[in-house]
Amino acid sequence: MSHGLLWLPLLLVFVLLTALGWLERRRQRLFREWAEGSELAKLDSCGGARLVDGLLSWCSFEAGQLKQDDFFVIKQLELVELLSLGSGEAPLTEESQGACRLRLVGGGEQKDLPFADSERARRWIDELMSRSRCEL
């Protein structure tokens, strides 16, 4: 009887890991369907983003579905800044790593696109600026 009780926590951990894996697989499947046909796309712990026909839109995963957060028209893009995610308006230095956000400025508005990885965000800056020039 005592040996059986020792296996119970392992069984609970297995069930928990299986459920988390199923949720992650569902999140990735929903993102793949949402981002199908996009020119540029990303999925990380901060959410998903896609660029389709000059419109950059981003979403988050909530309650088993993707929720559209915001969008930005790329041809209005004038400036992209790399800022830290959690500390106000502090710009991110070249050596900084980790979570950050892209501040998209143009057309009289500014919007923030969160990223979990600063290296990927830096690559997106180059891509977005080159595509905004192509749109003009």
mmCIF file of N, CA and C in Angstrom:
data_model
loop_
_atom_site.group_PDB
_atom_site.id
_atom_site.type_symbol
_atom_site.label_atom_id
_atom_site.label_comp_id
_atom_site.label_asym_id
_atom_site.label_seq_id
_atom_site.Cartn_x
_atom_site.Cartn_y
_atom_site.Cartn_z
ATOM 1 N N MET A 1 0.825 -1.199 0.000
ATOM 2 C CA MET A 1 0.000 0.000 0.000
ATOM 3 C C MET A 1 0.867 1.261 0.000
ATOM 4 N N SER A 2 1.915 1.276 0.809
ATOM 5 C CA SER A 2 2.776 2.457 0.871
ATOM 6 C C SER A 2 3.530 2.655 -0.441
ATOM 7 N N HIS A 3 3.883 1.563 -1.131
ATOM 8 C CA HIS A 3 4.548 1.706 -2.430
ATOM 9 C C HIS A 3 3.614 2.332 -3.458
ATOM 10 N N GLY A 4 2.354 2.007 -3.398
ATOM 11 C CA GLY A 4 1.368 2.588 -4.299
ATOM 12 C C GLY A 4 1.206 4.079 -4.073
ATOM 13 N N LEU A 5 1.281 4.520 -2.836
ATOM 14 C CA LEU A 5 1.161 5.948 -2.522
ATOM 15 C C LEU A 5 2.374 6.745 -2.996
ATOM 16 N N LEU A 6 3.510 6.074 -3.089
ATOM 17 C CA LEU A 6 4.699 6.768 -3.588
ATOM 18 C C LEU A 6 4.584 7.079 -5.081
ATOM 19 N N TRP A 7 3.873 6.266 -5.837
ATOM 20 C CA TRP A 7 3.700 6.473 -7.269
ATOM 21 C C TRP A 7 2.629 7.507 -7.596
ATOM 22 N N LEU A 8 1.765 7.828 -6.647
ATOM 23 C CA LEU A 8 0.670 8.765 -6.894
ATOM 24 C C LEU A 8 1.164 10.152 -7.314
ATOM 25 N N PRO A 9 2.173 10.748 -6.639
ATOM 26 C CA PRO A 9 2.669 12.057 -7.110
ATOM 27 C C PRO A 9 3.240 12.001 -8.523
ATOM 28 N N LEU A 10 3.897 10.900 -8.864
ATOM 29 C CA LEU A 10 4.433 10.767 -10.220
ATOM 30 C C LEU A 10 3.310 10.703 -11.250
ATOM 31 N N LEU A 11 2.251 10.043 -10.904
ATOM 32 C CA LEU A 11 1.100 9.974 -11.790
ATOM 33 C C LEU A 11 0.486 11.360 -11.991
ATOM 34 N N LEU A 12 0.382 12.124 -10.928
ATOM 35 C CA LEU A 12 -0.164 13.486 -11.030
ATOM 36 C C LEU A 12 0.734 14.387 -11.883
ATOM 37 N N VAL A 13 2.046 14.254 -11.729
ATOM 38 C CA VAL A 13 2.980 15.039 -12.540
ATOM 39 C C VAL A 13 2.843 14.654 -14.003
ATOM 40 N N PHE A 14 2.710 13.371 -14.290
ATOM 41 C CA PHE A 14 2.531 12.918 -15.670
ATOM 42 C C PHE A 14 1.268 13.503 -16.289
ATOM 43 N N VAL A 15 0.173 13.489 -15.553
ATOM 44 C CA VAL A 15 -1.088 14.043 -16.058
ATOM 45 C C VAL A 15 -0.947 15.549 -16.300
ATOM 46 N N LEU A 16 -0.287 16.253 -15.395
ATOM 47 C CA LEU A 16 -0.075 17.692 -15.544
ATOM 48 C C LEU A 16 0.773 18.002 -16.773
ATOM 49 N N LEU A 17 1.873 17.286 -16.957
ATOM 50 C CA LEU A 17 2.733 17.517 -18.117
ATOM 51 C C LEU A 17 2.014 17.201 -19.431
ATOM 52 N N THR A 18 1.208 16.168 -19.420
ATOM 53 C CA THR A 18 0.431 15.829 -20.614
ATOM 54 C C THR A 18 -0.550 16.939 -20.956
ATOM 55 N N ALA A 19 -1.226 17.485 -19.959
ATOM 56 C CA ALA A 19 -2.184 18.573 -20.192
ATOM 57 C C ALA A 19 -1.475 19.825 -20.706
ATOM 58 N N LEU A 20 -0.322 20.163 -20.146
ATOM 59 C CA LEU A 20 0.425 21.336 -20.605
ATOM 60 C C LEU A 20 0.915 21.144 -22.039
ATOM 61 N N GLY A 21 1.360 19.939 -22.374
ATOM 62 C CA GLY A 21 1.781 19.655 -23.738
ATOM 63 C C GLY A 21 0.632 19.778 -24.726
ATOM 64 N N TRP A 22 -0.534 19.321 -24.330
ATOM 65 C CA TRP A 22 -1.708 19.427 -25.191
ATOM 66 C C TRP A 22 -2.069 20.888 -25.432
ATOM 67 N N LEU A 23 -1.996 21.723 -24.378
ATOM 68 C CA LEU A 23 -2.297 23.150 -24.529
ATOM 69 C C LEU A 23 -1.305 23.839 -25.468
ATOM 70 N N GLU A 24 -0.019 23.500 -25.337
ATOM 71 C CA GLU A 24 0.991 24.102 -26.201
ATOM 72 C C GLU A 24 0.791 23.673 -27.653
ATOM 73 N N ARG A 25 0.465 22.423 -27.864
ATOM 74 C CA ARG A 25 0.207 21.949 -29.230
ATOM 75 C C ARG A 25 -1.001 22.667 -29.834
ATOM 76 N N ARG A 26 -2.021 22.879 -29.041
ATOM 77 C CA ARG A 26 -3.209 23.594 -29.524
ATOM 78 C C ARG A 26 -2.874 25.045 -29.858
ATOM 79 N N ARG A 27 -2.059 25.680 -29.018
ATOM 80 C CA ARG A 27 -1.650 27.064 -29.258
ATOM 81 C C ARG A 27 -0.871 27.169 -30.565
ATOM 82 N N GLN A 28 0.033 26.226 -30.801
ATOM 83 C CA GLN A 28 0.820 26.247 -32.029
ATOM 84 C C GLN A 28 -0.045 25.975 -33.262
ATOM 85 N N ARG A 29 -1.011 25.076 -33.149
ATOM 86 C CA ARG A 29 -1.897 24.786 -34.275
ATOM 87 C C ARG A 29 -2.745 26.005 -34.621
ATOM 88 N N LEU A 30 -3.288 26.658 -33.595
ATOM 89 C CA LEU A 30 -4.086 27.870 -33.839
ATOM 90 C C LEU A 30 -3.237 28.959 -34.484
ATOM 91 N N PHE A 31 -1.998 29.097 -34.015
ATOM 92 C CA PHE A 31 -1.120 30.105 -34.590
ATOM 93 C C PHE A 31 -0.799 29.793 -36.048
ATOM 94 N N ARG A 32 -0.509 28.533 -36.366
ATOM 95 C CA ARG A 32 -0.207 28.148 -37.744
ATOM 96 C C ARG A 32 -1.363 28.491 -38.679
ATOM 97 N N GLU A 33 -2.584 28.228 -38.231
ATOM 98 C CA GLU A 33 -3.757 28.558 -39.044
ATOM 99 C C GLU A 33 -3.900 30.069 -39.196
ATOM 100 N N TRP A 34 -3.676 30.811 -38.119
ATOM 101 C CA TRP A 34 -3.815 32.266 -38.138
ATOM 102 C C TRP A 34 -2.745 32.914 -39.012
ATOM 103 N N ALA A 35 -1.519 32.395 -38.978
ATOM 104 C CA ALA A 35 -0.396 32.999 -39.689
ATOM 105 C C ALA A 35 -0.210 32.460 -41.099
ATOM 106 N N GLU A 36 -1.076 31.575 -41.549
ATOM 107 C CA GLU A 36 -0.944 30.992 -42.881
ATOM 108 C C GLU A 36 -0.995 32.079 -43.953
ATOM 109 N N GLY A 37 -0.021 32.054 -44.853
ATOM 110 C CA GLY A 37 0.036 33.023 -45.938
ATOM 111 C C GLY A 37 0.687 34.343 -45.569
ATOM 112 N N SER A 38 1.253 34.456 -44.376
ATOM 113 C CA SER A 38 1.876 35.710 -43.974
ATOM 114 C C SER A 38 3.302 35.812 -44.508
ATOM 115 N N GLU A 39 3.768 37.030 -44.687
ATOM 116 C CA GLU A 39 5.109 37.291 -45.181
ATOM 117 C C GLU A 39 6.144 37.145 -44.075
ATOM 118 N N LEU A 40 5.738 37.437 -42.853
ATOM 119 C CA LEU A 40 6.611 37.415 -41.694
ATOM 120 C C LEU A 40 5.746 37.030 -40.498
ATOM 121 N N ALA A 41 6.214 36.100 -39.677
ATOM 122 C CA ALA A 41 5.409 35.657 -38.537
ATOM 123 C C ALA A 41 6.310 35.258 -37.380
ATOM 124 N N LYS A 42 5.789 35.365 -36.150
ATOM 125 C CA LYS A 42 6.515 34.930 -34.960
ATOM 126 C C LYS A 42 5.527 34.449 -33.916
ATOM 127 N N LEU A 43 5.962 33.457 -33.143
ATOM 128 C CA LEU A 43 5.200 32.961 -31.997
ATOM 129 C C LEU A 43 6.181 32.755 -30.867
ATOM 130 N N ASP A 44 5.943 33.398 -29.741
ATOM 131 C CA ASP A 44 6.760 33.199 -28.556
ATOM 132 C C ASP A 44 5.880 33.341 -27.320
ATOM 133 N N SER A 45 6.496 33.393 -26.159
ATOM 134 C CA SER A 45 5.710 33.445 -24.926
ATOM 135 C C SER A 45 4.942 34.754 -24.762
ATOM 136 N N CYS A 46 5.312 35.796 -25.489
ATOM 137 C CA CYS A 46 4.596 37.072 -25.429
ATOM 138 C C CYS A 46 3.401 37.114 -26.375
ATOM 139 N N GLY A 47 3.312 36.166 -27.294
ATOM 140 C CA GLY A 47 2.194 36.127 -28.236
ATOM 141 C C GLY A 47 2.672 35.907 -29.652
ATOM 142 N N GLY A 48 1.768 36.100 -30.588
ATOM 143 C CA GLY A 48 2.081 35.900 -31.993
ATOM 144 C C GLY A 48 1.939 37.193 -32.767
ATOM 145 N N ALA A 49 2.629 37.260 -33.908
ATOM 146 C CA ALA A 49 2.532 38.420 -34.787
ATOM 147 C C ALA A 49 2.657 37.933 -36.224
ATOM 148 N N ARG A 50 2.039 38.673 -37.133
ATOM 149 C CA ARG A 50 2.127 38.338 -38.556
ATOM 150 C C ARG A 50 2.052 39.616 -39.382
ATOM 151 N N LEU A 51 2.659 39.545 -40.558
ATOM 152 C CA LEU A 51 2.610 40.631 -41.517
ATOM 153 C C LEU A 51 1.966 40.100 -42.783
ATOM 154 N N VAL A 52 0.794 40.627 -43.115
ATOM 155 C CA VAL A 52 0.051 40.194 -44.303
ATOM 156 C C VAL A 52 -0.391 41.443 -45.072
ATOM 157 N N ASP A 53 0.035 41.535 -46.316
ATOM 158 C CA ASP A 53 -0.377 42.635 -47.210
ATOM 159 C C ASP A 53 -0.188 44.013 -46.578
ATOM 160 N N GLY A 54 0.967 44.233 -45.943
ATOM 161 C CA GLY A 54 1.277 45.535 -45.370
ATOM 162 C C GLY A 54 0.605 45.839 -44.048
ATOM 163 N N LEU A 55 -0.061 44.869 -43.464
ATOM 164 C CA LEU A 55 -0.721 45.065 -42.175
ATOM 165 C C LEU A 55 -0.072 44.137 -41.151
ATOM 166 N N LEU A 56 0.556 44.724 -40.147
ATOM 167 C CA LEU A 56 1.167 43.971 -39.055
ATOM 168 C C LEU A 56 0.139 43.850 -37.939
ATOM 169 N N SER A 57 -0.197 42.633 -37.569
ATOM 170 C CA SER A 57 -1.156 42.425 -36.482
ATOM 171 C C SER A 57 -0.547 41.448 -35.488
ATOM 172 N N TRP A 58 -0.942 41.582 -34.219
ATOM 173 C CA TRP A 58 -0.436 40.687 -33.190
ATOM 174 C C TRP A 58 -1.550 40.247 -32.272
ATOM 175 N N CYS A 59 -1.324 39.092 -31.648
ATOM 176 C CA CYS A 59 -2.356 38.460 -30.841
ATOM 177 C C CYS A 59 -1.741 37.793 -29.621
ATOM 178 N N SER A 60 -2.599 37.404 -28.704
ATOM 179 C CA SER A 60 -2.182 36.632 -27.528
ATOM 180 C C SER A 60 -3.094 35.415 -27.412
ATOM 181 N N PHE A 61 -2.623 34.416 -26.703
ATOM 182 C CA PHE A 61 -3.373 33.174 -26.528
ATOM 183 C C PHE A 61 -4.102 33.255 -25.192
ATOM 184 N N GLU A 62 -5.428 33.277 -25.243
ATOM 185 C CA GLU A 62 -6.238 33.369 -24.028
ATOM 186 C C GLU A 62 -7.421 32.428 -24.115
ATOM 187 N N ALA A 63 -7.628 31.676 -23.065
ATOM 188 C CA ALA A 63 -8.798 30.798 -22.942
ATOM 189 C C ALA A 63 -8.960 29.869 -24.140
ATOM 190 N N GLY A 64 -7.846 29.318 -24.601
ATOM 191 C CA GLY A 64 -7.906 28.349 -25.678
ATOM 192 C C GLY A 64 -8.113 28.909 -27.065
ATOM 193 N N GLN A 65 -7.945 30.218 -27.235
ATOM 194 C CA GLN A 65 -8.089 30.817 -28.560
ATOM 195 C C GLN A 65 -7.155 32.007 -28.703
ATOM 196 N N LEU A 66 -6.908 32.424 -29.925
ATOM 197 C CA LEU A 66 -6.076 33.586 -30.185
ATOM 198 C C LEU A 66 -6.933 34.843 -30.147
ATOM 199 N N LYS A 67 -6.493 35.816 -29.367
ATOM 200 C CA LYS A 67 -7.229 37.079 -29.229
ATOM 201 C C LYS A 67 -6.415 38.179 -29.904
ATOM 202 N N GLN A 68 -6.997 38.816 -30.906
ATOM 203 C CA GLN A 68 -6.332 39.897 -31.633
ATOM 204 C C GLN A 68 -6.096 41.062 -30.678
ATOM 205 N N ASP A 69 -4.835 41.472 -30.523
ATOM 206 C CA ASP A 69 -4.509 42.574 -29.616
ATOM 207 C C ASP A 69 -4.515 43.926 -30.320
ATOM 208 N N ASP A 70 -3.784 44.022 -31.432
ATOM 209 C CA ASP A 70 -3.690 45.310 -32.119
ATOM 210 C C ASP A 70 -3.138 45.102 -33.535
ATOM 211 N N PHE A 71 -3.041 46.184 -34.291
ATOM 212 C CA PHE A 71 -2.497 46.121 -35.648
ATOM 213 C C PHE A 71 -1.834 47.447 -35.971
ATOM 214 N N PHE A 72 -1.001 47.433 -37.027
ATOM 215 C CA PHE A 72 -0.299 48.632 -37.469
ATOM 216 C C PHE A 72 -0.100 48.534 -38.978
ATOM 217 N N VAL A 73 -0.385 49.619 -39.692
ATOM 218 C CA VAL A 73 -0.201 49.662 -41.143
ATOM 219 C C VAL A 73 1.264 49.994 -41.424
ATOM 220 N N ILE A 74 1.960 49.083 -42.084
ATOM 221 C CA ILE A 74 3.399 49.205 -42.281
ATOM 222 C C ILE A 74 3.788 50.394 -43.160
ATOM 223 N N LYS A 75 2.980 50.771 -44.128
ATOM 224 C CA LYS A 75 3.371 51.891 -44.997
ATOM 225 C C LYS A 75 3.387 53.217 -44.237
ATOM 226 N N GLN A 76 2.796 53.262 -43.038
ATOM 227 C CA GLN A 76 2.849 54.469 -42.213
ATOM 228 C C GLN A 76 4.040 54.464 -41.260
ATOM 229 N N LEU A 77 4.817 53.385 -41.254
ATOM 230 C CA LEU A 77 5.920 53.225 -40.318
ATOM 231 C C LEU A 77 7.028 54.238 -40.597
ATOM 232 N N GLU A 78 7.378 55.024 -39.574
ATOM 233 C CA GLU A 78 8.444 56.003 -39.688
ATOM 234 C C GLU A 78 9.658 55.615 -38.856
ATOM 235 N N LEU A 79 9.402 54.982 -37.708
ATOM 236 C CA LEU A 79 10.480 54.677 -36.772
ATOM 237 C C LEU A 79 10.124 53.431 -35.975
ATOM 238 N N VAL A 80 11.134 52.590 -35.703
ATOM 239 C CA VAL A 80 10.965 51.431 -34.835
ATOM 240 C C VAL A 80 12.019 51.522 -33.755
ATOM 241 N N GLU A 81 11.578 51.510 -32.491
ATOM 242 C CA GLU A 81 12.495 51.572 -31.355
ATOM 243 C C GLU A 81 12.436 50.258 -30.590
ATOM 244 N N LEU A 82 13.567 49.852 -30.044
ATOM 245 C CA LEU A 82 13.648 48.653 -29.221
ATOM 246 C C LEU A 82 13.701 49.086 -27.765
ATOM 247 N N LEU A 83 12.656 48.751 -27.011
ATOM 248 C CA LEU A 83 12.551 49.154 -25.606
ATOM 249 C C LEU A 83 12.472 47.928 -24.715
ATOM 250 N N SER A 84 12.837 48.102 -23.454
ATOM 251 C CA SER A 84 12.691 46.984 -22.523
ATOM 252 C C SER A 84 11.212 46.748 -22.259
ATOM 253 N N LEU A 85 10.880 45.525 -21.939
ATOM 254 C CA LEU A 85 9.475 45.159 -21.792
ATOM 255 C C LEU A 85 8.866 45.699 -20.509
ATOM 256 N N GLY A 86 9.621 45.655 -19.414
ATOM 257 C CA GLY A 86 9.005 45.976 -18.138
ATOM 258 C C GLY A 86 9.412 47.270 -17.480
ATOM 259 N N SER A 87 10.373 48.010 -18.032
ATOM 260 C CA SER A 87 10.845 49.189 -17.306
ATOM 261 C C SER A 87 10.572 50.487 -18.052
ATOM 262 N N GLY A 88 9.337 50.753 -18.287
ATOM 263 C CA GLY A 88 8.917 52.038 -18.837
ATOM 264 C C GLY A 88 9.452 52.330 -20.213
ATOM 265 N N GLU A 89 10.094 53.486 -20.362
ATOM 266 C CA GLU A 89 10.554 53.967 -21.668
ATOM 267 C C GLU A 89 12.048 53.763 -21.864
ATOM 268 N N ALA A 90 12.650 52.834 -21.120
ATOM 269 C CA ALA A 90 14.090 52.612 -21.227
ATOM 270 C C ALA A 90 14.431 51.895 -22.525
ATOM 271 N N PRO A 91 15.326 52.493 -23.334
ATOM 272 C CA PRO A 91 15.736 51.805 -24.571
ATOM 273 C C PRO A 91 16.620 50.606 -24.235
ATOM 274 N N LEU A 92 16.592 49.617 -25.088
ATOM 275 C CA LEU A 92 17.388 48.409 -24.902
ATOM 276 C C LEU A 92 18.732 48.607 -25.583
ATOM 277 N N THR A 93 19.812 48.316 -24.886
ATOM 278 C CA THR A 93 21.147 48.443 -25.469
ATOM 279 C C THR A 93 21.445 47.235 -26.344
ATOM 280 N N GLU A 94 22.523 47.326 -27.118
ATOM 281 C CA GLU A 94 22.904 46.237 -28.019
ATOM 282 C C GLU A 94 23.266 44.967 -27.265
ATOM 283 N N GLU A 95 23.791 45.103 -26.051
ATOM 284 C CA GLU A 95 24.211 43.939 -25.275
ATOM 285 C C GLU A 95 23.051 43.277 -24.540
ATOM 286 N N SER A 96 21.942 43.973 -24.406
ATOM 287 C CA SER A 96 20.809 43.469 -23.627
ATOM 288 C C SER A 96 20.169 42.269 -24.301
ATOM 289 N N GLN A 97 19.707 41.352 -23.475
ATOM 290 C CA GLN A 97 19.041 40.144 -23.942
ATOM 291 C C GLN A 97 17.704 40.012 -23.214
ATOM 292 N N GLY A 98 16.859 39.130 -23.704
ATOM 293 C CA GLY A 98 15.610 38.831 -23.012
ATOM 294 C C GLY A 98 14.406 39.546 -23.585
ATOM 295 N N ALA A 99 13.381 39.642 -22.757
ATOM 296 C CA ALA A 99 12.099 40.206 -23.192
ATOM 297 C C ALA A 99 12.226 41.692 -23.503
ATOM 298 N N CYS A 100 11.530 42.106 -24.558
ATOM 299 C CA CYS A 100 11.554 43.504 -24.974
ATOM 300 C C CYS A 100 10.286 43.802 -25.769
ATOM 301 N N ARG A 101 10.210 45.002 -26.319
ATOM 302 C CA ARG A 101 9.068 45.367 -27.164
ATOM 303 C C ARG A 101 9.562 46.297 -28.261
ATOM 304 N N LEU A 102 8.889 46.225 -29.366
ATOM 305 C CA LEU A 102 9.158 47.144 -30.459
ATOM 306 C C LEU A 102 8.125 48.253 -30.394
ATOM 307 N N ARG A 103 8.580 49.473 -30.368
ATOM 308 C CA ARG A 103 7.659 50.610 -30.443
ATOM 309 C C ARG A 103 7.583 51.035 -31.904
ATOM 310 N N LEU A 104 6.412 50.902 -32.475
ATOM 311 C CA LEU A 104 6.163 51.257 -33.868
ATOM 312 C C LEU A 104 5.588 52.668 -33.897
ATOM 313 N N VAL A 105 6.262 53.570 -34.585
ATOM 314 C CA VAL A 105 5.842 54.968 -34.631
ATOM 315 C C VAL A 105 5.558 55.343 -36.079
ATOM 316 N N GLY A 106 4.413 55.973 -36.298
ATOM 317 C CA GLY A 106 4.068 56.434 -37.636
ATOM 318 C C GLY A 106 2.596 56.743 -37.751
ATOM 319 N N GLY A 107 2.262 57.611 -38.688
ATOM 320 C CA GLY A 107 0.869 57.968 -38.913
ATOM 321 C C GLY A 107 0.223 58.637 -37.715
ATOM 322 N N GLY A 108 1.005 59.326 -36.904
ATOM 323 C CA GLY A 108 0.464 60.011 -35.744
ATOM 324 C C GLY A 108 0.141 59.102 -34.564
ATOM 325 N N GLU A 109 0.596 57.862 -34.594
ATOM 326 C CA GLU A 109 0.337 56.951 -33.476
ATOM 327 C C GLU A 109 1.570 56.120 -33.178
ATOM 328 N N GLN A 110 1.583 55.536 -31.997
ATOM 329 C CA GLN A 110 2.658 54.619 -31.619
ATOM 330 C C GLN A 110 2.044 53.426 -30.900
ATOM 331 N N LYS A 111 2.560 52.245 -31.240
ATOM 332 C CA LYS A 111 2.057 51.011 -30.649
ATOM 333 C C LYS A 111 3.231 50.134 -30.271
ATOM 334 N N ASP A 112 3.033 49.299 -29.259
ATOM 335 C CA ASP A 112 4.085 48.428 -28.763
ATOM 336 C C ASP A 112 3.780 46.979 -29.085
ATOM 337 N N LEU A 113 4.772 46.303 -29.659
ATOM 338 C CA LEU A 113 4.678 44.889 -30.010
ATOM 339 C C LEU A 113 5.651 44.118 -29.117
ATOM 340 N N PRO A 114 5.162 43.263 -28.190
ATOM 341 C CA PRO A 114 6.051 42.554 -27.262
ATOM 342 C C PRO A 114 6.778 41.379 -27.920
ATOM 343 N N PHE A 115 8.015 41.154 -27.483
ATOM 344 C CA PHE A 115 8.852 40.045 -27.933
ATOM 345 C C PHE A 115 9.474 39.378 -26.715
ATOM 346 N N ALA A 116 9.647 38.076 -26.769
ATOM 347 C CA ALA A 116 10.301 37.334 -25.683
ATOM 348 C C ALA A 116 11.812 37.297 -25.879
ATOM 349 N N ASP A 117 12.287 37.582 -27.097
ATOM 350 C CA ASP A 117 13.706 37.471 -27.412
ATOM 351 C C ASP A 117 14.171 38.722 -28.146
ATOM 352 N N SER A 118 15.185 39.397 -27.610
ATOM 353 C CA SER A 118 15.647 40.648 -28.214
ATOM 354 C C SER A 118 16.363 40.422 -29.545
ATOM 355 N N GLU A 119 17.016 39.283 -29.722
ATOM 356 C CA GLU A 119 17.684 39.008 -31.001
ATOM 357 C C GLU A 119 16.661 38.923 -32.139
ATOM 358 N N ARG A 120 15.573 38.239 -31.898
ATOM 359 C CA ARG A 120 14.515 38.139 -32.909
ATOM 360 C C ARG A 120 13.899 39.515 -33.166
ATOM 361 N N ALA A 121 13.740 40.310 -32.121
ATOM 362 C CA ALA A 121 13.180 41.659 -32.274
ATOM 363 C C ALA A 121 14.095 42.527 -33.138
ATOM 364 N N ARG A 122 15.403 42.387 -32.951
ATOM 365 C CA ARG A 122 16.339 43.163 -33.777
ATOM 366 C C ARG A 122 16.236 42.769 -35.254
ATOM 367 N N ARG A 123 16.069 41.480 -35.523
ATOM 368 C CA ARG A 123 15.887 41.043 -36.913
ATOM 369 C C ARG A 123 14.577 41.590 -37.483
ATOM 370 N N TRP A 124 13.540 41.655 -36.664
ATOM 371 C CA TRP A 124 12.250 42.175 -37.115
ATOM 372 C C TRP A 124 12.347 43.665 -37.441
ATOM 373 N N ILE A 125 13.158 44.411 -36.706
ATOM 374 C CA ILE A 125 13.317 45.847 -36.992
ATOM 375 C C ILE A 125 13.799 46.027 -38.427
ATOM 376 N N ASP A 126 14.846 45.276 -38.803
ATOM 377 C CA ASP A 126 15.376 45.392 -40.169
ATOM 378 C C ASP A 126 14.333 44.997 -41.197
ATOM 379 N N GLU A 127 13.633 43.899 -40.959
ATOM 380 C CA GLU A 127 12.606 43.438 -41.903
ATOM 381 C C GLU A 127 11.479 44.454 -42.055
ATOM 382 N N LEU A 128 10.993 44.981 -40.932
ATOM 383 C CA LEU A 128 9.871 45.923 -40.989
ATOM 384 C C LEU A 128 10.260 47.224 -41.673
ATOM 385 N N MET A 129 11.456 47.723 -41.380
ATOM 386 C CA MET A 129 11.887 48.970 -42.018
ATOM 387 C C MET A 129 12.089 48.777 -43.518
ATOM 388 N N SER A 130 12.613 47.634 -43.929
ATOM 389 C CA SER A 130 12.806 47.406 -45.371
ATOM 390 C C SER A 130 11.452 47.259 -46.065
ATOM 391 N N ARG A 131 10.504 46.608 -45.415
ATOM 392 C CA ARG A 131 9.178 46.446 -46.014
ATOM 393 C C ARG A 131 8.400 47.757 -46.039
ATOM 394 N N SER A 132 8.614 48.624 -45.043
ATOM 395 C CA SER A 132 7.909 49.913 -45.058
ATOM 396 C C SER A 132 8.437 50.778 -46.207
ATOM 397 N N ARG A 133 9.718 50.666 -46.508
ATOM 398 C CA ARG A 133 10.276 51.414 -47.649
ATOM 399 C C ARG A 133 9.712 50.878 -48.960
ATOM 400 N N CYS A 134 9.536 49.571 -49.031
ATOM 401 C CA CYS A 134 8.977 48.970 -50.255
ATOM 402 C C CYS A 134 7.530 49.391 -50.471
ATOM 403 N N GLU A 135 6.790 49.607 -49.374
ATOM 404 C CA GLU A 135 5.383 49.999 -49.472
ATOM 405 C C GLU A 135 5.215 51.425 -49.980
ATOM 406 N N LEU A 136 6.235 52.286 -49.717
ATOM 407 C CA LEU A 136 6.151 53.687 -50.151
ATOM 408 C C LEU A 136 6.350 53.769 -51.595
#
